[in-house]
XYZ file of C-alpha atoms in Angstrom:
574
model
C 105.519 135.832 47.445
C 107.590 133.096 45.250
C 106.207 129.959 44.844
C 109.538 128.400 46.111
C 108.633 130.754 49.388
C 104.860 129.346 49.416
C 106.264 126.226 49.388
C 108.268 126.004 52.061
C 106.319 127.842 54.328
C 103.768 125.040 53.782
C 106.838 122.288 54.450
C 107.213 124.202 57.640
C 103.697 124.756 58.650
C 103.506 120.785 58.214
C 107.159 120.024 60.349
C 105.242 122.755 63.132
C 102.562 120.363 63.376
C 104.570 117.698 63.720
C 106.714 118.868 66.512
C 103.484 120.436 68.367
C 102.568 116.899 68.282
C 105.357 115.047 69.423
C 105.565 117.496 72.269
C 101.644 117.386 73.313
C 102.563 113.269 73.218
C 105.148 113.781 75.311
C 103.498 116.367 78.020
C 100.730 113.892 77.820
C 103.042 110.563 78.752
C 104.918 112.475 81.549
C 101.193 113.386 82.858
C 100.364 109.619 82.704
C 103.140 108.963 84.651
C 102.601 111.585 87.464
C 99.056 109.732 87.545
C 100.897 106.874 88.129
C 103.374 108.007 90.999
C 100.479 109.562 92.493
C 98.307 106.333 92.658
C 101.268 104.828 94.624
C 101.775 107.655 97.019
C 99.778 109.002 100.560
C 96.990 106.890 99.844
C 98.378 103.522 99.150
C 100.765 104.279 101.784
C 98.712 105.285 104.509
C 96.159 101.973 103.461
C 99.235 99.631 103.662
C 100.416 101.083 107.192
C 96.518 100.989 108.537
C 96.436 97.214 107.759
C 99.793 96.453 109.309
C 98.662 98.502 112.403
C 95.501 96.814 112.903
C 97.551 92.975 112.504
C 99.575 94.362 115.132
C 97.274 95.456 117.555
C 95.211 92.307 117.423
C 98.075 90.553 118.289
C 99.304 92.688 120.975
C 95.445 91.917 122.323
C 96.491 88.446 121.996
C 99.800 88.730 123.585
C 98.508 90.243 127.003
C 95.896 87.610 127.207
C 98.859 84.741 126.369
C 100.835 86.614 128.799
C 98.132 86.307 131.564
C 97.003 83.153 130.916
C 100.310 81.591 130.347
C 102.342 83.868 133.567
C 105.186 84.523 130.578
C 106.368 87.914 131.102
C 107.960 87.427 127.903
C 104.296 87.608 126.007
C 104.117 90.663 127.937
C 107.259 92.176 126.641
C 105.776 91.082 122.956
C 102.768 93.030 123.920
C 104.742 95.961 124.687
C 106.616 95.985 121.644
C 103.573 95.792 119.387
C 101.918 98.539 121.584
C 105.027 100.525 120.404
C 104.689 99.517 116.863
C 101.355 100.511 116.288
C 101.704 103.566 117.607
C 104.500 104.126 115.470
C 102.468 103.198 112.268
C 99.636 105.439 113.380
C 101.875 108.306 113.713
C 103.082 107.670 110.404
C 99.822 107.568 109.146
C 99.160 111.061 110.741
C 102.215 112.491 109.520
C 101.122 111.834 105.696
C 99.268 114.474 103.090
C 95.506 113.015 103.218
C 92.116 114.252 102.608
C 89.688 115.049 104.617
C 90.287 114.059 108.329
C 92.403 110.805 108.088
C 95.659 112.001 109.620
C 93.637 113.619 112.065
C 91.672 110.362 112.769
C 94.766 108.451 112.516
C 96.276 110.826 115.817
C 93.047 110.430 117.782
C 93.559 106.380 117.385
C 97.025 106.760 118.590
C 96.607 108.539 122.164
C 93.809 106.416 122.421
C 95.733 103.237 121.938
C 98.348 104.576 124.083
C 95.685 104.770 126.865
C 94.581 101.679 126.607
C 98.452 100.208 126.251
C 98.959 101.803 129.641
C 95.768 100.856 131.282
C 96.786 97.127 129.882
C 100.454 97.283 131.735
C 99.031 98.360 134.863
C 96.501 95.645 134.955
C 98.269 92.641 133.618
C 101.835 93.341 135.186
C 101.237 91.818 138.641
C 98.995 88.819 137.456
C 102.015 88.152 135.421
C 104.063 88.246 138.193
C 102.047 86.638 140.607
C 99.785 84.254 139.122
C 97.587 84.197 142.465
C 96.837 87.737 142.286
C 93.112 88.632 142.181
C 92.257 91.036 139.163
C 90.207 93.860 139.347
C 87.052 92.583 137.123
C 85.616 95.862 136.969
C 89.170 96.733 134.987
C 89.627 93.879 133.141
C 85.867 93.969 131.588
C 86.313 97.284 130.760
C 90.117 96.710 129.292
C 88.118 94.045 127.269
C 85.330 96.277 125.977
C 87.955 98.694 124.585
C 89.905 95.832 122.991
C 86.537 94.860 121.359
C 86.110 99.072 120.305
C 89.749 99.075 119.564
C 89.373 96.395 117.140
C 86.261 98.155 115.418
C 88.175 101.454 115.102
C 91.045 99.973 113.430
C 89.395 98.746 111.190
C 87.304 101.513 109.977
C 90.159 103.802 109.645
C 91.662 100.426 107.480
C 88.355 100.624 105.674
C 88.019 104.463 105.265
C 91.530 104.717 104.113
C 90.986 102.067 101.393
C 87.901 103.755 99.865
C 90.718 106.916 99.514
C 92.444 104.368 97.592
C 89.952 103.135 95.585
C 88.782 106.954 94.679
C 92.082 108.326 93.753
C 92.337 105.248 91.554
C 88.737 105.843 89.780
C 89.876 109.435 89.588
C 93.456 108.196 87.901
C 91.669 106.488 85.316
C 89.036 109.061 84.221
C 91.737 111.681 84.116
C 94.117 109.240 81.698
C 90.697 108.834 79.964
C 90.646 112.756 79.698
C 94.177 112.899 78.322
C 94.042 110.748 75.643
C 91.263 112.599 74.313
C 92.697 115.942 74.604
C 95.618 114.170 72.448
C 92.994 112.923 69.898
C 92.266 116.590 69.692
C 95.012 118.558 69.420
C 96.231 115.686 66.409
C 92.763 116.122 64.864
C 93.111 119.994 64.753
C 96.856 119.878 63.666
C 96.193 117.638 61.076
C 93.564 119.331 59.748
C 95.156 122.500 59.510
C 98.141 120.973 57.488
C 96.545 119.157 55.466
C 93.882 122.384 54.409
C 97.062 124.336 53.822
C 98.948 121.822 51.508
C 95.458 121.862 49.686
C 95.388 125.256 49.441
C 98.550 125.805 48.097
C 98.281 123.225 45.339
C 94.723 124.667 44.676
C 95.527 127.924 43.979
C 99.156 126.970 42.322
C 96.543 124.591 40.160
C 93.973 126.855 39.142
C 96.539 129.719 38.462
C 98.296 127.173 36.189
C 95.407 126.093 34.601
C 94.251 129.834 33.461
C 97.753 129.700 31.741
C 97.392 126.708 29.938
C 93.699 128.325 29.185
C 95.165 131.137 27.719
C 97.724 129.590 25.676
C 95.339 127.331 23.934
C 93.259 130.004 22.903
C 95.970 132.544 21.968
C 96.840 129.459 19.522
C 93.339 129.239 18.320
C 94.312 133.277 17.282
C 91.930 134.161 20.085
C 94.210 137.304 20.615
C 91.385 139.319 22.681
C 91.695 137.099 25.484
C 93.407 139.239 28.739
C 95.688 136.949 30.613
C 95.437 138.788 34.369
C 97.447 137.660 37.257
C 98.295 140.158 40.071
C 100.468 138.212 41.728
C 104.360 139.091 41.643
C 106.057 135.546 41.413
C 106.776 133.407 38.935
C 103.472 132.427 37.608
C 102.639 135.621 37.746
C 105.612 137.196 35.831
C 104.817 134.129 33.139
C 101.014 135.954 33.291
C 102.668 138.833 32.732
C 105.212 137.521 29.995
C 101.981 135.741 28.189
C 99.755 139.200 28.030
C 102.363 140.884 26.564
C 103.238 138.422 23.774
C 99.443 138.572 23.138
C 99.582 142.324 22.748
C 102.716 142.179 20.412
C 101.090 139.064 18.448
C 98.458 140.892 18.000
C 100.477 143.944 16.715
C 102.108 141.774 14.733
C 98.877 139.995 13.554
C 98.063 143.654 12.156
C 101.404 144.307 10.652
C 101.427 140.936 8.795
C 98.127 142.629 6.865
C 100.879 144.947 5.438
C 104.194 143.045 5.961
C 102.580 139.297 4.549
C 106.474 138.658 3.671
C 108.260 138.945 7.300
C 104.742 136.485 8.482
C 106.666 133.143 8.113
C 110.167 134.215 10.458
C 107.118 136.105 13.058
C 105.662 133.139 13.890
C 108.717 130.989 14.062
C 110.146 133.610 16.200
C 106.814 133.742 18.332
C 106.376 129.950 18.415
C 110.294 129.673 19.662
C 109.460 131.967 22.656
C 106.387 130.315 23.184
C 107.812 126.965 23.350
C 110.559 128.515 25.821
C 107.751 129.635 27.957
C 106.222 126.003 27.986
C 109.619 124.377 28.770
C 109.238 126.623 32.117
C 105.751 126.153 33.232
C 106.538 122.219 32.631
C 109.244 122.783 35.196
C 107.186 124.170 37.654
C 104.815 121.486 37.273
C 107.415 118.933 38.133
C 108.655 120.918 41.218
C 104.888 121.196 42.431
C 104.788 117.445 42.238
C 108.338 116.770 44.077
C 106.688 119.147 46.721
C 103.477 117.129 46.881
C 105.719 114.146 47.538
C 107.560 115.722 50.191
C 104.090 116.655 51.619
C 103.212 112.993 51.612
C 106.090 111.919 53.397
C 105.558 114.358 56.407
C 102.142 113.086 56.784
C 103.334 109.544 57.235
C 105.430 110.910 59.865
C 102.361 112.904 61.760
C 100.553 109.456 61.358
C 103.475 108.024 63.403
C 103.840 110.330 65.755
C 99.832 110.080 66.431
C 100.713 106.133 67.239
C 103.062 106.643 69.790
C 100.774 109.127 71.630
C 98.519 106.593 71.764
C 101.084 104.873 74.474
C 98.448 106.914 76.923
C 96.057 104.050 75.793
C 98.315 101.532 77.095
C 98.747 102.701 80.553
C 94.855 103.396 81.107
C 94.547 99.235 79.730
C 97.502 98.691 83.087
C 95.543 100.527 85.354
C 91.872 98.487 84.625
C 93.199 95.212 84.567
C 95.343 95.869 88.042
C 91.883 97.313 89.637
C 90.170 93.880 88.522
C 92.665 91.856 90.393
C 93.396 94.180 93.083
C 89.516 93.856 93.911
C 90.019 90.298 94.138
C 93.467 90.514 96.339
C 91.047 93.485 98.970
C 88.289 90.211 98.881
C 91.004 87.646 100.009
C 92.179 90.255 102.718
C 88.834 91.170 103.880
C 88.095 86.846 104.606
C 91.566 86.476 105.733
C 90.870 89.129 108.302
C 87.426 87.974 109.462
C 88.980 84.247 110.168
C 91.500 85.323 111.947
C 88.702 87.956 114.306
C 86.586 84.968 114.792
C 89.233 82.187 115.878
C 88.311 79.149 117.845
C 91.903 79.499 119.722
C 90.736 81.807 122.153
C 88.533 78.363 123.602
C 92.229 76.343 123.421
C 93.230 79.336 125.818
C 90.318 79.094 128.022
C 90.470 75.230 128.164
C 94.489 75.347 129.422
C 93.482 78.048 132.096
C 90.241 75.673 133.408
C 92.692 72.301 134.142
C 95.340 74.813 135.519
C 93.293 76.440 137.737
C 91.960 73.056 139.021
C 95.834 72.273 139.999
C 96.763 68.920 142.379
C 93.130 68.267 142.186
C 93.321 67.589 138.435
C 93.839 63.892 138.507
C 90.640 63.717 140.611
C 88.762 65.915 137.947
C 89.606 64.036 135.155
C 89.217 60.242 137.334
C 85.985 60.674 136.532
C 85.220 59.320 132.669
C 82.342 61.692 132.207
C 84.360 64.934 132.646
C 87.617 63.145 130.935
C 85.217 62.472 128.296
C 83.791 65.844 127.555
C 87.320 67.666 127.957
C 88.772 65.059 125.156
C 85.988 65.595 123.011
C 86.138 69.528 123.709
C 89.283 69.480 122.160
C 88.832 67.293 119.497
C 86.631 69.697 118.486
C 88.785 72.688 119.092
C 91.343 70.921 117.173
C 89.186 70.218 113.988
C 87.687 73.381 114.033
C 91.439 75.069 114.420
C 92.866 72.822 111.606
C 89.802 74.042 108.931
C 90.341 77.735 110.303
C 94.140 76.854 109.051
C 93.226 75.431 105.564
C 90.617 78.327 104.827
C 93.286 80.999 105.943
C 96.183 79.085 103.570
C 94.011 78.833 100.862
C 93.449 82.551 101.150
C 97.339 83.850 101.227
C 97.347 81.189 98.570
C 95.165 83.093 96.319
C 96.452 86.474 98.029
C 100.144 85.501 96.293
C 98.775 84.549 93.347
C 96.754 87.642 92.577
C 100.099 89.859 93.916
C 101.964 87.376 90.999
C 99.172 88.096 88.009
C 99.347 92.203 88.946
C 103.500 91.916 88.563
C 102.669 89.630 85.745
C 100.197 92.166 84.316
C 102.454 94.945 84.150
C 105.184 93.180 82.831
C 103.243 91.846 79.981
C 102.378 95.828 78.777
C 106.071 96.731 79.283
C 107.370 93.604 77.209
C 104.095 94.494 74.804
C 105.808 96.360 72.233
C 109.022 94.182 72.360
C 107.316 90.454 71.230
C 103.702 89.678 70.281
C 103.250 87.097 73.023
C 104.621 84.315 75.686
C 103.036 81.136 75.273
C 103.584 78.316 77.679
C 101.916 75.102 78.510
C 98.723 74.860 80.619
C 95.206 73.306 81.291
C 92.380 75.343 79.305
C 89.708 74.946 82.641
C 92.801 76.030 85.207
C 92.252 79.642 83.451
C 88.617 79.526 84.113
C 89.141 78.475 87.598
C 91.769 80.765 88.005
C 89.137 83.227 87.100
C 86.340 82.313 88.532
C 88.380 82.291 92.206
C 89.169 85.607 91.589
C 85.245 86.234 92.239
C 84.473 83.440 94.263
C 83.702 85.907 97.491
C 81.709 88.163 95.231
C 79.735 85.469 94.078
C 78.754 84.199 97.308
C 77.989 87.820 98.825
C 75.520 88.247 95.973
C 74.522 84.256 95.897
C 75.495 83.833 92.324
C 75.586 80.154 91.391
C 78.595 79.078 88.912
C 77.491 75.758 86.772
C 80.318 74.285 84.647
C 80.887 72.425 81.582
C 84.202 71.290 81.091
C 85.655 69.340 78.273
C 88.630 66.923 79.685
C 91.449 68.327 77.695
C 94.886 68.411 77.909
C 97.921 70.870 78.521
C 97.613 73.430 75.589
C 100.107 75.762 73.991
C 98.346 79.471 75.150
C 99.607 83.032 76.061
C 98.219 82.582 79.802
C 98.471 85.841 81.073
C 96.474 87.216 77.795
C 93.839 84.361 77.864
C 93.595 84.714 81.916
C 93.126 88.879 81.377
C 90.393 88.296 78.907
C 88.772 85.874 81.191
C 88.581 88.336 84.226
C 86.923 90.862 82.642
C 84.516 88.392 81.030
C 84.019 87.269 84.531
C 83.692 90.679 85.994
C 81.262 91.979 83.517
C 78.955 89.084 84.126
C 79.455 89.596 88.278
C 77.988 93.294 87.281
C 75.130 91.859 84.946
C 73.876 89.815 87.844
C 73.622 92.941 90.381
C 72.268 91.954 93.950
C 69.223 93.787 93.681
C 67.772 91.646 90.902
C 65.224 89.454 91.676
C 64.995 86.038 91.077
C 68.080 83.622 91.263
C 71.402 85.191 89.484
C 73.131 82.106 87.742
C 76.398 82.073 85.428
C 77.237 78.886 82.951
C 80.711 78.276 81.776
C 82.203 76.128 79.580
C 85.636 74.796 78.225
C 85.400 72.604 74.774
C 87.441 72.347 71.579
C 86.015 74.050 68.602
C 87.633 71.359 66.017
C 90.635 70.295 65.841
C 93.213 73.453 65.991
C 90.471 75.982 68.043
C 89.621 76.614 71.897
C 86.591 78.009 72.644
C 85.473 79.629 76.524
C 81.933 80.321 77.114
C 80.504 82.477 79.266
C 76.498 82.737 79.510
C 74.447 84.149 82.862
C 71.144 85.763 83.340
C 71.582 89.146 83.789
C 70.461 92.353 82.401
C 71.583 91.589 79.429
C 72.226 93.576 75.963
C 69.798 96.050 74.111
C 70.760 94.892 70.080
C 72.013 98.665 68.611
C 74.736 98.455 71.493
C 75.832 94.874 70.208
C 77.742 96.023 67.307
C 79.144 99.056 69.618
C 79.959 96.529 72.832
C 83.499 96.185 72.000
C 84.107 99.658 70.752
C 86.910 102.101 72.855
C 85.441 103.952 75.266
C 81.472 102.746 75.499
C 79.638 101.704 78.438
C 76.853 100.858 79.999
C 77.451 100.929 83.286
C 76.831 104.431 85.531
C 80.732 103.932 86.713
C 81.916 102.029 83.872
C 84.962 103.103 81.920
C 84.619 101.433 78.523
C 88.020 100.076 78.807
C 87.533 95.974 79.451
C 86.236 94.502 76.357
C 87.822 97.461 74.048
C 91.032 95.861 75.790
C 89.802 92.076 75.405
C 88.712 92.211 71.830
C 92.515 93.845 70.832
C 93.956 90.994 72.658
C 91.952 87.989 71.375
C 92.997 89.365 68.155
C 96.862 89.427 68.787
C 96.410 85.744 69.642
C 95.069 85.153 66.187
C 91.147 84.319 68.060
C 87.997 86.200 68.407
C 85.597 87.471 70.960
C 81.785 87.535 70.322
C 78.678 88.413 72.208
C 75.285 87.355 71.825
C 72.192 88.713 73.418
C 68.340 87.974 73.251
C 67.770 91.361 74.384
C 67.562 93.662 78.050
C 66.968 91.390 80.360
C 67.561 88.165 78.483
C 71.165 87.481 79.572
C 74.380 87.244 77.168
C 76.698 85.160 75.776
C 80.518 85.756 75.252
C 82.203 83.781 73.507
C 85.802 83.557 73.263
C 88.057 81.563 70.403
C 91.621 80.979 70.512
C 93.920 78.641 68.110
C 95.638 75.761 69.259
């Protein structure tokens, strides 16, 4: 085989690679992708329908108990409506692809909603229609009990759905996890096997060419017994070939200059032109082996680019971990919301209205009395107050329901607009973020009575890349929620702090009391990939380290030992 041939079979052994590589990167994206669509598909469907069926069955409950109390037939038509709804969305529910038996579960609700919607109509009708009409208490206690099993019902199929969620979501992530790694791989093995060529082509090209010059130096010595062998039929072998025979005819000649000592001078010239010929040729196949090793070069630079864009796989695993931080947060606010509206005081309002109704003309003699005017107005002073907190707590909650929704969008945009600029800054408070992030936990916290004490610095509005500096902050926040695990003893306590660092640094602190960090993992803590946690992905601090440096800041951690607690430290310029 020519060496012209040997060397561009390596070229295109290298361009193979190349391509393979590009295409496993690509297979691999559209993969990530599919992962993608599929976390948005049955399962977050069906969990967004279940919660909009259970808010409208409570308040069909609601609406037939308005619609009695009140005698509006118009809360009854309401009612009916929302009966209709619901069973819409369950049937919805039951016509989508899920596992195990959901749809089925979702069917069964429906006909046994329906029953009760029925029951409720033939009950409720004529009391709205005749106020004076005696109900049937055995009925109505028993409507009331399956409004109260109802209730429970919807919301385990709310609950049970949203665990589906949270499953195909863990399952998302380890499979992006898996990708990436078959990527890392197949790049590995590619690389290597280019790479092992091109050295094995300029090896043997090397050590062939080296025999050569071997040779020559000794046949100038007059070392004319030395055999220059080469089997192969290119050119450095034809050369091989070219040089043993002008040993054998040197060497003739060396004998015939014995006899013929006058034709020795125009010999050697002769031989020395030829030889010199032969040199001007091997020193051009020198330079085209170097061209070639240059050419090599260049098509590795292009396998190390291709092996950076494959690594956009990396990037879309980073999306999905910080959306499951906040979307824990946003299923927290829910979860509250929910239980505040369950346990309303405005049922008592209702009850109240229906007491001084029922007492009719005779209500100016009930209330002439200023003991019983006295406990109704205080009654509903404290119906009012406790109505008007129920109202601030439930605000506050959509509140931080819209702004976790906001920081998701805002999440996602930031990774898409990642590649195009290295940052958005924009003016805010240094201890906002911390709040910001320490709400996000704030029902965690309380469920596992963690205790929050903080040390903030009074300092002004500061030039930052919030959504960055917010990110980080989370998943410091997180992690330390996991260090202090409800089943340790003792009491689980968290210290934060805001302070300058001099005069052009920021510096968060995060300290608690947890399980702390064992000290051959703290020089692996922020490392892609390690973990550990049993369910733990490796993702969060890889993530928060990479961004703390893109702002130009650090992030450290600092640990006595297991046990012992930690300390991370985060510093940003200003």
């Amino acid at each position: 085989m020519r060496i012209a041939t040997r060397m561009w079979l390596s070229i295109s052994i290298l361009l193979i690679g190349y391509f393979l590589t590009v295409a496993i990167g690509w297979w691999l994206s559209l993969s990530s992708e599919k992962l993608l669509d599929r976390v948005g598909g049955a399962d977050f469907t069906a969990s967004l329908l279940s919660q909009r069926a259970n808010a409208a069955f409570i308040h069909q409950a609601q609406s037939y108990q308005d619609a009695v109390l009140q005698g509006e037939a118009y809360e009854l038509t309401v009612a009916r409506t929302l009966a209709a709804d619901v069973a819409q969305l369950l049937g919805s529910i039951g016509a989508l692809e899920l596992r195990g038996d959901r749809a089925a579960q979702a069917l069964s609700l429906r006909d046994r909603h329906r029953a009760f919607a029925a029951e409720a109509d033939q009950l409720y009708a004529p009391m709205v229609k005749d106020a004076a009409a005696a109900p049937d208490l055995d009925r109505a206690n028993s409507l009331y009990a399956e409004t109260r099993a109802l209730k429970t019902a919807f919301t385990a199929l709310q609950e049970s759905l949203s665990d589906d969620l949270r499953t195909e979501l863990t399952s998302t992530i380890a499979t992006s996890a898996r990708h990436r790694r078959w990527m890392l791989a197949a790049f590995a093995v590619i690389a290597s096997f280019s790479v092992g060529m091109s050295v094995y082509v300029a090896a043997q090209l090397t050590r062939r060419l080296g025999a050569l010059v071997l040779a020559s130096d000794r046949l100038s010595r007059g070392e004319f017994e030395t055999v220059i062998s080469d089997r192969n039929r290119d050119e450095i072998g034809t050369l091989a070939s070219s040089f043993d025979a002008m040993r054998l005819a040197v060497r003739a000649r060396d004998l015939d200059l014995r006899s013929l000592n006058g034709s020795l001078e125009e010999s050697v010239k002769s031989r020395t032109l030829e030889l010199s010929l032969r040199n001007q040729d091997l020193t051009r196949e020198v330079h085209d082996r170097q061209r070639a090793e240059i050419e090599l070069g260049e098509t590795h630079k292009q396998l190390l680019e291709a092996s950076r864009q494959a690594g956009q796989a990396e990037v879309a695993t980073g999306v999905l971990h910080n959306v499951g931080n906040v979307l824990n947060s946003i299923n927290i606010s829910a979860t509250v919301v929910s239980d505040r509206v369950n346990g309303s005081k405005s049922s008592g309002l209702a009850k109240t209205v229906a007491m001084l109704e029922s007492q009719g003309d005779q209500l100016p003699a009930f209330l002439a009395t200023d003991e019983q005017r006295q406990r109704v107005l205080g009654y509903l002073r404290l119906l009012a107050r406790a109505l008007e907190d129920e109202r601030s707590d439930i605000l506050a909650e959509l509140q931080s329901l819209v702004k976790n929704v906001d920081h998701v969008k805002d999440v996602v945009s930031m990774q898409q607009a990642y590649a195009r600029s290295s940052g958005f800054t924009m003016l805010v408070r240094p201890q906002d973020l911390m709040e910001d992030a320490l709400r996000m936990q704030n029902a965690a916290f309380s469920r596992h009575g963690v205790s929050v004490d903080r040390d903030y610095e009074d300092l002004p509005q500061m030039s930052l890349d919030k959504h960055r500096t917010l990110q980080i902050l989370i998943n410091l926040v997180s992690n330390a929620k996991h260090a202090l695990d409800a089943e340790r003893p003792g009491v689980r306590k968290m210290w934060v702090s805001v302070r300058r660092g001099g005069p052009d640094r920021l510096v968060f602190s995060l300290r608690d009391n947890g399980d702390g960090i064992a000290a051959e993992n703290l020089q692996r803590i922020f490392s892609h990939g390690f973990t550990t946690r049993e369910k733990g992905h490796g993702f969060g601090l890889h993530s928060s380290a990479l961004a703390a440096q893109e702002m130009r800041g650090s992030l450290r951690a600092e640990s006595p030992g297991l046990g012992k607690g930690a300390t991370f430290t985060l510093q940003l310029p200003v």
